[in-house]
PDB file of C-alpha atoms and ligand atoms in Angstrom:
ATOM      1  CA  MET M 252      -0.001   0.036  -0.016  1.00  0.00           C
ATOM      2  CA  SER M 253       1.277   3.472  -0.706  1.00  0.00           C
ATOM      3  CA  ILE M 254       0.140   6.975   0.250  1.00  0.00           C
ATOM      4  CA  GLN M 255      -3.056   8.084  -1.412  1.00  0.00           C
ATOM      5  CA  SER M 256      -4.056  11.572  -2.497  1.00  0.00           C
ATOM      6  CA  ALA M 257      -7.146  13.510  -1.398  1.00  0.00           C
ATOM      7  CA  VAL M 258      -8.474  17.045  -1.785  1.00  0.00           C
ATOM      8  CA  THR M 259     -10.801  19.082   0.416  1.00  0.00           C
ATOM      9  CA  ILE M 260     -14.259  20.291  -0.463  1.00  0.00           C
ATOM     10  CA  SER M 261     -16.012  22.746   1.897  1.00  0.00           C
ATOM     11  CA  LEU M 262     -19.797  23.037   1.888  1.00  0.00           C
ATOM     12  CA  VAL M 263     -19.724  25.501   4.837  1.00  0.00           C
ATOM     13  CA  LYS M 264     -20.715  29.038   4.031  1.00  0.00           C
ATOM     14  CA  GLU M 265     -19.464  30.330   7.395  1.00  0.00           C
ATOM     15  CA  ALA M 266     -15.996  28.899   6.666  1.00  0.00           C
ATOM     16  CA  GLU M 267     -15.490  30.912   3.486  1.00  0.00           C
ATOM     17  CA  GLY M 268     -11.979  32.344   3.373  1.00  0.00           C
ATOM     18  CA  GLY M 269     -10.697  29.183   5.079  1.00  0.00           C
ATOM     19  CA  PRO M 270      -8.099  26.644   3.930  1.00  0.00           C
ATOM     20  CA  PHE M 271     -10.227  24.428   1.621  1.00  0.00           C
ATOM     21  CA  VAL M 272      -9.424  23.798  -2.003  1.00  0.00           C
ATOM     22  CA  PHE M 273     -12.876  23.311  -3.463  1.00  0.00           C
ATOM     23  CA  TRP M 274     -16.064  25.037  -2.405  1.00  0.00           C
ATOM     24  CA  HIS M 275     -19.772  24.302  -2.419  1.00  0.00           C
ATOM     25  CA  ASP M 276     -20.108  22.424  -5.718  1.00  0.00           C
ATOM     26  CA  LEU M 277     -19.626  18.681  -4.941  1.00  0.00           C
ATOM     27  CA  ALA M 278     -20.243  17.489  -8.470  1.00  0.00           C
ATOM     28  CA  ALA M 279     -17.769  19.891 -10.063  1.00  0.00           C
ATOM     29  CA  ALA M 280     -15.142  19.238  -7.386  1.00  0.00           C
ATOM     30  CA  CYS M 281     -15.404  15.510  -7.775  1.00  0.00           C
ATOM     31  CA  ALA M 282     -15.110  15.763 -11.509  1.00  0.00           C
ATOM     32  CA  LYS M 283     -12.042  17.978 -11.275  1.00  0.00           C
ATOM     33  CA  ALA M 284     -10.461  15.787  -8.552  1.00  0.00           C
ATOM     34  CA  ALA M 285     -10.916  12.727 -10.740  1.00  0.00           C
ATOM     35  CA  GLU M 286      -9.546  14.531 -13.817  1.00  0.00           C
ATOM     36  CA  LEU M 287      -6.403  15.543 -11.926  1.00  0.00           C
ATOM     37  CA  GLY M 288      -5.884  11.919 -10.695  1.00  0.00           C
ATOM     38  CA  TYR M 289      -6.817  12.270  -7.033  1.00  0.00           C
ATOM     39  CA  ASP M 290      -7.738   9.106  -5.166  1.00  0.00           C
ATOM     40  CA  ALA M 291     -10.270  10.704  -2.801  1.00  0.00           C
ATOM     41  CA  VAL M 292     -12.107  13.753  -1.478  1.00  0.00           C
ATOM     42  CA  GLU M 293     -12.329  15.109   2.024  1.00  0.00           C
ATOM     43  CA  VAL M 294     -15.644  16.744   2.815  1.00  0.00           C
ATOM     44  CA  PHE M 295     -16.390  19.533   5.324  1.00  0.00           C
ATOM     45  CA  ALA M 296     -20.140  19.993   5.786  1.00  0.00           C
ATOM     46  CA  PRO M 297     -22.101  22.301   8.145  1.00  0.00           C
ATOM     47  CA  ASN M 298     -23.550  19.299  10.060  1.00  0.00           C
ATOM     48  CA  ALA M 299     -24.308  15.542   9.660  1.00  0.00           C
ATOM     49  CA  ASP M 300     -27.606  16.137   7.877  1.00  0.00           C
ATOM     50  CA  ALA M 301     -25.875  18.385   5.326  1.00  0.00           C
ATOM     51  CA  ILE M 302     -23.504  15.471   4.311  1.00  0.00           C
ATOM     52  CA  PRO M 303     -25.251  14.325   1.156  1.00  0.00           C
ATOM     53  CA  VAL M 304     -24.486  10.618   1.668  1.00  0.00           C
ATOM     54  CA  ASP M 305     -26.358   9.282  -1.349  1.00  0.00           C
ATOM     55  CA  GLU M 306     -25.053  11.993  -3.719  1.00  0.00           C
ATOM     56  CA  LEU M 307     -21.500  11.503  -2.481  1.00  0.00           C
ATOM     57  CA  ARG M 308     -21.721   7.755  -2.902  1.00  0.00           C
ATOM     58  CA  GLN M 309     -23.000   8.214  -6.418  1.00  0.00           C
ATOM     59  CA  LEU M 310     -20.402  10.858  -7.374  1.00  0.00           C
ATOM     60  CA  THR M 311     -17.477   9.021  -5.911  1.00  0.00           C
ATOM     61  CA  GLN M 312     -18.482   5.780  -7.578  1.00  0.00           C
ATOM     62  CA  GLN M 313     -18.980   7.519 -10.874  1.00  0.00           C
ATOM     63  CA  HIS M 314     -15.493   9.064 -10.680  1.00  0.00           C
ATOM     64  CA  SER M 315     -13.759   6.110  -8.960  1.00  0.00           C
ATOM     65  CA  LEU M 316     -12.997   8.275  -5.903  1.00  0.00           C
ATOM     66  CA  LYS M 317     -13.160   7.475  -2.181  1.00  0.00           C
ATOM     67  CA  VAL M 318     -14.205   9.675   0.677  1.00  0.00           C
ATOM     68  CA  ALA M 319     -11.010  10.069   2.750  1.00  0.00           C
ATOM     69  CA  ALA M 320     -12.517  11.788   5.805  1.00  0.00           C
ATOM     70  CA  VAL M 321     -15.326  14.136   6.949  1.00  0.00           C
ATOM     71  CA  GLY M 322     -14.733  17.256   9.069  1.00  0.00           C
ATOM     72  CA  THR M 323     -16.645  18.186  12.184  1.00  0.00           C
ATOM     73  CA  GLY M 324     -15.535  21.843  12.608  1.00  0.00           C
ATOM     74  CA  GLY M 325     -18.983  23.116  11.624  1.00  0.00           C
ATOM     75  CA  GLY M 326     -19.980  22.676  15.295  1.00  0.00           C
ATOM     76  CA  TRP M 327     -17.395  25.266  16.246  1.00  0.00           C
ATOM     77  CA  VAL M 328     -17.615  27.554  13.202  1.00  0.00           C
ATOM     78  CA  ILE M 329     -21.423  27.833  13.276  1.00  0.00           C
ATOM     79  CA  HIS M 330     -22.457  27.097  16.900  1.00  0.00           C
ATOM     80  CA  LYS M 331     -19.258  27.794  18.909  1.00  0.00           C
ATOM     81  CA  TRP M 332     -19.563  24.361  20.542  1.00  0.00           C
ATOM     82  CA  HIS M 333     -16.455  22.519  21.600  1.00  0.00           C
ATOM     83  CA  LEU M 334     -15.428  19.568  23.851  1.00  0.00           C
ATOM     84  CA  CYS M 335     -13.851  21.586  26.687  1.00  0.00           C
ATOM     85  CA  GLN M 336     -16.580  24.069  27.436  1.00  0.00           C
ATOM     86  CA  PRO M 337     -17.288  24.609  31.169  1.00  0.00           C
ATOM     87  CA  ASP M 338     -20.946  23.490  31.048  1.00  0.00           C
ATOM     88  CA  ALA M 339     -21.895  19.855  30.454  1.00  0.00           C
ATOM     89  CA  GLY M 340     -24.718  20.877  28.134  1.00  0.00           C
ATOM     90  CA  SER M 341     -22.440  22.561  25.634  1.00  0.00           C
ATOM     91  CA  ARG M 342     -19.928  19.667  25.764  1.00  0.00           C
ATOM     92  CA  ASP M 343     -22.851  17.304  25.139  1.00  0.00           C
ATOM     93  CA  ASN M 344     -23.961  19.350  22.156  1.00  0.00           C
ATOM     94  CA  ALA M 345     -20.433  19.120  20.815  1.00  0.00           C
ATOM     95  CA  LYS M 346     -20.279  15.317  21.400  1.00  0.00           C
ATOM     96  CA  ASN M 347     -23.668  14.674  19.801  1.00  0.00           C
ATOM     97  CA  PHE M 348     -22.694  16.836  16.841  1.00  0.00           C
ATOM     98  CA  ILE M 349     -19.512  14.896  16.291  1.00  0.00           C
ATOM     99  CA  ARG M 350     -21.245  11.515  16.897  1.00  0.00           C
ATOM    100  CA  SER M 351     -23.783  12.218  14.185  1.00  0.00           C
ATOM    101  CA  ILE M 352     -20.968  13.121  11.756  1.00  0.00           C
ATOM    102  CA  ILE M 353     -19.104   9.918  12.627  1.00  0.00           C
ATOM    103  CA  ASP M 354     -22.272   8.023  11.707  1.00  0.00           C
ATOM    104  CA  ALA M 355     -22.777   9.834   8.383  1.00  0.00           C
ATOM    105  CA  GLY M 356     -19.109   9.441   7.408  1.00  0.00           C
ATOM    106  CA  ALA M 357     -19.141   5.771   8.342  1.00  0.00           C
ATOM    107  CA  GLN M 358     -21.818   5.159   5.713  1.00  0.00           C
ATOM    108  CA  LEU M 359     -19.207   6.179   3.162  1.00  0.00           C
ATOM    109  CA  GLY M 360     -16.310   4.360   4.901  1.00  0.00           C
ATOM    110  CA  ALA M 361     -14.936   7.814   5.957  1.00  0.00           C
ATOM    111  CA  PRO M 362     -13.595   8.586   9.374  1.00  0.00           C
ATOM    112  CA  ALA M 363     -14.470  11.893  11.117  1.00  0.00           C
ATOM    113  CA  ILE M 364     -11.795  14.517  12.093  1.00  0.00           C
ATOM    114  CA  ILE M 365     -11.850  16.329  15.476  1.00  0.00           C
ATOM    115  CA  GLY M 366      -9.918  19.554  14.897  1.00  0.00           C
ATOM    116  CA  SER M 367     -11.528  22.792  16.005  1.00  0.00           C
ATOM    117  CA  MET M 368     -14.112  20.917  18.039  1.00  0.00           C
ATOM    118  CA  GLN M 369     -11.540  19.973  20.595  1.00  0.00           C
ATOM    119  CA  GLY M 370     -11.644  23.539  21.880  1.00  0.00           C
ATOM    120  CA  ARG M 371      -9.289  25.019  24.445  1.00  0.00           C
ATOM    121  CA  PHE M 372      -8.922  25.704  28.111  1.00  0.00           C
ATOM    122  CA  GLU M 373      -9.771  29.124  29.464  1.00  0.00           C
ATOM    123  CA  GLY M 374     -11.598  30.869  32.352  1.00  0.00           C
ATOM    124  CA  ALA M 375     -12.888  28.461  34.923  1.00  0.00           C
ATOM    125  CA  VAL M 376     -11.593  25.457  33.053  1.00  0.00           C
ATOM    126  CA  SER M 377      -7.924  24.525  33.873  1.00  0.00           C
ATOM    127  CA  ARG M 378      -5.636  22.903  31.392  1.00  0.00           C
ATOM    128  CA  GLU M 379      -5.778  19.637  33.399  1.00  0.00           C
ATOM    129  CA  GLN M 380      -9.571  19.743  33.442  1.00  0.00           C
ATOM    130  CA  ALA M 381      -9.796  20.421  29.684  1.00  0.00           C
ATOM    131  CA  LEU M 382      -7.443  17.546  28.957  1.00  0.00           C
ATOM    132  CA  GLU M 383      -9.651  15.342  31.129  1.00  0.00           C
ATOM    133  CA  TYR M 384     -12.703  16.509  29.094  1.00  0.00           C
ATOM    134  CA  LEU M 385     -10.890  15.771  25.888  1.00  0.00           C
ATOM    135  CA  ARG M 386      -9.741  12.372  27.122  1.00  0.00           C
ATOM    136  CA  ALA M 387     -13.288  11.393  28.114  1.00  0.00           C
ATOM    137  CA  ALA M 388     -14.658  12.552  24.764  1.00  0.00           C
ATOM    138  CA  LEU M 389     -12.055  10.822  22.650  1.00  0.00           C
ATOM    139  CA  ASN M 390     -12.578   7.572  24.581  1.00  0.00           C
ATOM    140  CA  GLU M 391     -16.352   7.708  24.114  1.00  0.00           C
ATOM    141  CA  LEU M 392     -16.322   8.909  20.545  1.00  0.00           C
ATOM    142  CA  GLY M 393     -13.434   6.670  19.640  1.00  0.00           C
ATOM    143  CA  GLU M 394     -15.454   3.615  20.763  1.00  0.00           C
ATOM    144  CA  HIS M 395     -18.531   4.957  18.988  1.00  0.00           C
ATOM    145  CA  ALA M 396     -16.446   5.189  15.731  1.00  0.00           C
ATOM    146  CA  LYS M 397     -15.083   1.667  16.252  1.00  0.00           C
ATOM    147  CA  ALA M 398     -18.602   0.258  16.450  1.00  0.00           C
ATOM    148  CA  ALA M 399     -19.335   2.079  13.176  1.00  0.00           C
ATOM    149  CA  GLY M 400     -16.231   0.532  11.611  1.00  0.00           C
ATOM    150  CA  VAL M 401     -14.021   3.577  11.267  1.00  0.00           C
ATOM    151  CA  PRO M 402     -11.206   5.209  13.196  1.00  0.00           C
ATOM    152  CA  LEU M 403     -11.598   8.585  14.863  1.00  0.00           C
ATOM    153  CA  ILE M 404      -9.095  11.178  13.754  1.00  0.00           C
ATOM    154  CA  TYR M 405      -7.712  13.727  16.249  1.00  0.00           C
ATOM    155  CA  GLU M 406      -5.873  16.747  14.884  1.00  0.00           C
ATOM    156  CA  PRO M 407      -3.419  18.698  17.071  1.00  0.00           C
ATOM    157  CA  LEU M 408      -3.662  22.434  16.044  1.00  0.00           C
ATOM    158  CA  ASN M 409      -1.260  25.338  16.359  1.00  0.00           C
ATOM    159  CA  ARG M 410      -1.183  27.631  19.391  1.00  0.00           C
ATOM    160  CA  TYR M 411      -3.370  30.253  17.753  1.00  0.00           C
ATOM    161  CA  GLU M 412      -6.218  27.730  17.352  1.00  0.00           C
ATOM    162  CA  SER M 413      -5.921  25.567  20.525  1.00  0.00           C
ATOM    163  CA  ASN M 414      -3.831  25.575  23.726  1.00  0.00           C
ATOM    164  CA  LEU M 415      -4.391  21.868  24.464  1.00  0.00           C
ATOM    165  CA  LEU M 416      -1.904  19.762  22.475  1.00  0.00           C
ATOM    166  CA  ASN M 417       0.254  21.530  19.860  1.00  0.00           C
ATOM    167  CA  ARG M 418       3.231  19.238  19.481  1.00  0.00           C
ATOM    168  CA  ALA M 419       3.881  15.556  18.628  1.00  0.00           C
ATOM    169  CA  GLU M 420       5.658  14.703  21.808  1.00  0.00           C
ATOM    170  CA  ASP M 421       2.855  15.941  24.093  1.00  0.00           C
ATOM    171  CA  THR M 422       0.173  14.451  21.843  1.00  0.00           C
ATOM    172  CA  VAL M 423       1.734  10.979  21.867  1.00  0.00           C
ATOM    173  CA  ALA M 424       2.060  11.125  25.675  1.00  0.00           C
ATOM    174  CA  PHE M 425      -1.584  12.081  25.889  1.00  0.00           C
ATOM    175  CA  LEU M 426      -2.637   9.310  23.458  1.00  0.00           C
ATOM    176  CA  ASP M 427      -0.993   6.745  25.694  1.00  0.00           C
ATOM    177  CA  THR M 428      -3.466   7.702  28.444  1.00  0.00           C
ATOM    178  CA  LEU M 429      -6.537   6.922  26.374  1.00  0.00           C
ATOM    179  CA  ASP M 430      -8.508   3.758  26.992  1.00  0.00           C
ATOM    180  CA  THR M 431      -9.614   3.373  23.396  1.00  0.00           C
ATOM    181  CA  ASN M 432      -7.202   2.218  20.692  1.00  0.00           C
ATOM    182  CA  ASN M 433      -9.334   3.671  17.894  1.00  0.00           C
ATOM    183  CA  VAL M 434      -7.958   7.245  17.794  1.00  0.00           C
ATOM    184  CA  VAL M 435      -5.421   8.151  15.140  1.00  0.00           C
ATOM    185  CA  ILE M 436      -3.573  11.440  14.546  1.00  0.00           C
ATOM    186  CA  LEU M 437      -4.012  13.913  11.794  1.00  0.00           C
ATOM    187  CA  ALA M 438      -0.591  15.444  11.055  1.00  0.00           C
ATOM    188  CA  ASP M 439      -1.319  18.826   9.471  1.00  0.00           C
ATOM    189  CA  LEU M 440       1.923  20.129   8.032  1.00  0.00           C
ATOM    190  CA  PHE M 441       0.739  23.713   8.431  1.00  0.00           C
ATOM    191  CA  HIS M 442       0.197  23.420  12.159  1.00  0.00           C
ATOM    192  CA  MET M 443       3.424  21.424  12.548  1.00  0.00           C
ATOM    193  CA  ASN M 444       5.409  24.040  10.693  1.00  0.00           C
ATOM    194  CA  ILE M 445       4.430  26.575  13.371  1.00  0.00           C
ATOM    195  CA  GLU M 446       4.961  24.278  16.399  1.00  0.00           C
ATOM    196  CA  GLU M 447       7.612  21.722  15.726  1.00  0.00           C
ATOM    197  CA  ALA M 448      11.422  22.257  15.745  1.00  0.00           C
ATOM    198  CA  ASN M 449      11.727  19.683  12.963  1.00  0.00           C
ATOM    199  CA  ILE M 450       8.604  18.434  11.119  1.00  0.00           C
ATOM    200  CA  ALA M 451      10.310  15.257   9.835  1.00  0.00           C
ATOM    201  CA  ASP M 452      11.358  14.297  13.377  1.00  0.00           C
ATOM    202  CA  ALA M 453       7.900  15.014  14.691  1.00  0.00           C
ATOM    203  CA  LEU M 454       6.353  12.692  12.096  1.00  0.00           C
ATOM    204  CA  ARG M 455       8.717  10.009  13.360  1.00  0.00           C
ATOM    205  CA  THR M 456       7.596  10.744  16.876  1.00  0.00           C
ATOM    206  CA  TYR M 457       3.990  10.213  15.754  1.00  0.00           C
ATOM    207  CA  GLY M 458       5.004   7.055  13.906  1.00  0.00           C
ATOM    208  CA  LYS M 459       2.297   4.450  13.805  1.00  0.00           C
ATOM    209  CA  HIS M 460      -0.236   6.862  15.353  1.00  0.00           C
ATOM    210  CA  ILE M 461      -0.634   8.916  12.142  1.00  0.00           C
ATOM    211  CA  GLY M 462      -3.844   8.031  10.321  1.00  0.00           C
ATOM    212  CA  HIS M 463      -4.303  11.123   8.096  1.00  0.00           C
ATOM    213  CA  LEU M 464      -2.118  13.941   6.760  1.00  0.00           C
ATOM    214  CA  HIS M 465      -3.003  17.471   5.745  1.00  0.00           C
ATOM    215  CA  PHE M 466      -0.705  18.086   2.855  1.00  0.00           C
ATOM    216  CA  VAL M 467      -0.105  21.770   2.584  1.00  0.00           C
ATOM    217  CA  ASP M 468       2.760  24.301   2.536  1.00  0.00           C
ATOM    218  CA  SER M 469       4.238  26.478   5.257  1.00  0.00           C
ATOM    219  CA  ASN M 470       2.056  29.443   4.419  1.00  0.00           C
ATOM    220  CA  ARG M 471      -1.039  27.325   4.021  1.00  0.00           C
ATOM    221  CA  ARG M 472      -0.881  27.658   0.321  1.00  0.00           C
ATOM    222  CA  PRO M 473      -0.883  24.466  -1.802  1.00  0.00           C
ATOM    223  CA  ALA M 474       2.080  22.154  -1.500  1.00  0.00           C
ATOM    224  CA  GLY M 475       4.969  23.539  -3.492  1.00  0.00           C
ATOM    225  CA  CYS M 476       3.937  27.215  -2.983  1.00  0.00           C
ATOM    226  CA  GLY M 477       5.868  27.822   0.272  1.00  0.00           C
ATOM    227  CA  HIS M 478       9.133  26.732   1.888  1.00  0.00           C
ATOM    228  CA  MET M 479       8.284  23.313   3.268  1.00  0.00           C
ATOM    229  CA  ASP M 480      11.003  20.701   2.981  1.00  0.00           C
ATOM    230  CA  TYR M 481       9.037  17.836   1.323  1.00  0.00           C
ATOM    231  CA  THR M 482      12.116  15.734   0.663  1.00  0.00           C
ATOM    232  CA  ALA M 483      12.689  15.370   4.418  1.00  0.00           C
ATOM    233  CA  ILE M 484       8.992  14.895   5.083  1.00  0.00           C
ATOM    234  CA  ALA M 485       8.692  12.238   2.405  1.00  0.00           C
ATOM    235  CA  SER M 486      11.635  10.229   3.879  1.00  0.00           C
ATOM    236  CA  ALA M 487      10.130  10.399   7.403  1.00  0.00           C
ATOM    237  CA  LEU M 488       6.763   9.154   6.042  1.00  0.00           C
ATOM    238  CA  LYS M 489       8.508   6.353   4.268  1.00  0.00           C
ATOM    239  CA  GLU M 490      10.435   5.403   7.423  1.00  0.00           C
ATOM    240  CA  ILE M 491       7.215   5.162   9.416  1.00  0.00           C
ATOM    241  CA  SER M 492       5.530   3.263   6.549  1.00  0.00           C
ATOM    242  CA  TYR M 493       2.775   5.822   6.298  1.00  0.00           C
ATOM    243  CA  ASP M 494       0.129   4.529   3.837  1.00  0.00           C
ATOM    244  CA  ARG M 495      -2.994   6.568   4.416  1.00  0.00           C
ATOM    245  CA  TYR M 496      -4.171   9.821   2.830  1.00  0.00           C
ATOM    246  CA  ALA M 497      -2.267  13.015   2.098  1.00  0.00           C
ATOM    247  CA  SER M 498      -5.072  15.433   1.711  1.00  0.00           C
ATOM    248  CA  ALA M 499      -4.859  18.927   0.270  1.00  0.00           C
ATOM    249  CA  GLU M 500      -6.142  21.286   2.947  1.00  0.00           C
ATOM    250  CA  ALA M 501      -4.859  24.593   1.676  1.00  0.00           C
ATOM    251  CA  PHE M 502      -6.155  27.983   0.540  1.00  0.00           C
ATOM    252  CA  PRO M 503      -7.633  27.900  -2.912  1.00  0.00           C
ATOM    253  CA  TRP M 504      -4.659  29.931  -4.078  1.00  0.00           C
ATOM    254  CA  PRO M 505      -4.546  31.378  -6.637  1.00  0.00           C
ATOM    255  CA  ASP M 506      -7.832  29.642  -7.311  1.00  0.00           C
ATOM    256  CA  SER M 507      -9.373  26.217  -6.591  1.00  0.00           C
ATOM    257  CA  ASP M 508      -8.359  24.350  -9.793  1.00  0.00           C
ATOM    258  CA  SER M 509      -4.710  25.695  -9.662  1.00  0.00           C
ATOM    259  CA  ALA M 510      -4.405  24.731  -6.001  1.00  0.00           C
ATOM    260  CA  ALA M 511      -5.691  21.248  -6.704  1.00  0.00           C
ATOM    261  CA  LYS M 512      -3.246  20.906  -9.665  1.00  0.00           C
ATOM    262  CA  ALA M 513      -0.284  22.322  -7.669  1.00  0.00           C
ATOM    263  CA  THR M 514      -0.989  19.790  -4.845  1.00  0.00           C
ATOM    264  CA  ILE M 515      -1.320  16.755  -7.042  1.00  0.00           C
ATOM    265  CA  ASP M 516       1.937  17.710  -8.815  1.00  0.00           C
ATOM    266  CA  ALA M 517       3.765  17.991  -5.525  1.00  0.00           C
ATOM    267  CA  PHE M 518       2.066  14.715  -4.371  1.00  0.00           C
ATOM    268  CA  ASN M 519       3.387  12.942  -7.500  1.00  0.00           C
ATOM    269  CA  GLN M 520       6.813  14.467  -7.098  1.00  0.00           C
ATOM    270  CA  TYR M 521       7.288  13.599  -3.387  1.00  0.00           C
ATOM    271  CA  LEU M 522       4.795  11.086  -2.053  1.00  0.00           C
ATOM    272  CA  ALA M 523       3.469   8.820  -4.840  1.00  0.00           C
TER     273      ALA M 523
HETATM  274  C1  LER Z  36      -8.768  21.786  10.175  1.00  0.00           C
HETATM  275  O1  LER Z  36      -8.344  20.613   9.556  1.00  0.00           O
HETATM  276  C2  LER Z  36      -7.648  22.606  10.560  1.00  0.00           C
HETATM  277  O2  LER Z  36      -6.553  22.367  10.225  1.00  0.00           O
HETATM  278  C3  LER Z  36      -7.906  23.690  11.494  1.00  0.00           C
HETATM  279  O3  LER Z  36      -6.894  24.611  11.450  1.00  0.00           O
HETATM  280  C4  LER Z  36      -9.242  24.366  11.340  1.00  0.00           C
HETATM  281  O4  LER Z  36      -9.205  25.143  10.192  1.00  0.00           O
HETATM  282 MN1   MN Z  37      -5.975  20.578   9.089  1.00  0.00          MN
END
């Protein structure tokens, strides 16, 4: 098995301006992704009901694509829910929101990603308390995903988006405290470029824990449009036998089609 390519499609109006390659038009995005030779698409929808499971199944079959993953960040972007809020009601809203996206994604064989929905510690919630909330939620949702036949993907973010776990070393130590074995890591090269001393070494630290990769450049432009050292990254991924998706989560710079083309070119150069 080798690394497979994927490209993001956002269906979330409130996320406009964010780092997603294709926007709003699933059919056009799937056609373009297939034309460029991508293996899969990653879909970011406002909520579980807005994931058009039947349409996606039909489109991906038609174009011989897979669904690599589904995002859950809509719960944060639209409702400001997250897993570390002080009141149990808001944490439950966040968990229910994620659970329903796990279920929708599982119908397409796609795992859900917990990125922005992990939240942060602030105010009355201490760091220790927040990590306890996160641990409990990942245990519960990880087992829920296991029953649905998919892993659960946890994405460490950079310090400007979360103050929970920003680096590989801390994340791996935290993972070791989970009861579930169904949580894998999303290594987003943009976040890692901000936080890690050496991205290739951090990928080695994650090792077998990595289940998904956001393939993007240092400035969050498409791979190849910044100063990321992809040669070093590619050797680290080879060393750890990484064989899941490298998914283009980047700004549609200078436009969606060019961003998708730049990423697949870099993918073919370094990771294929
Ligand atoms: C989502 O995958 C991500 O990387 C976060 O920064 C939210 O945009
Ligand atoms: Mn990401």
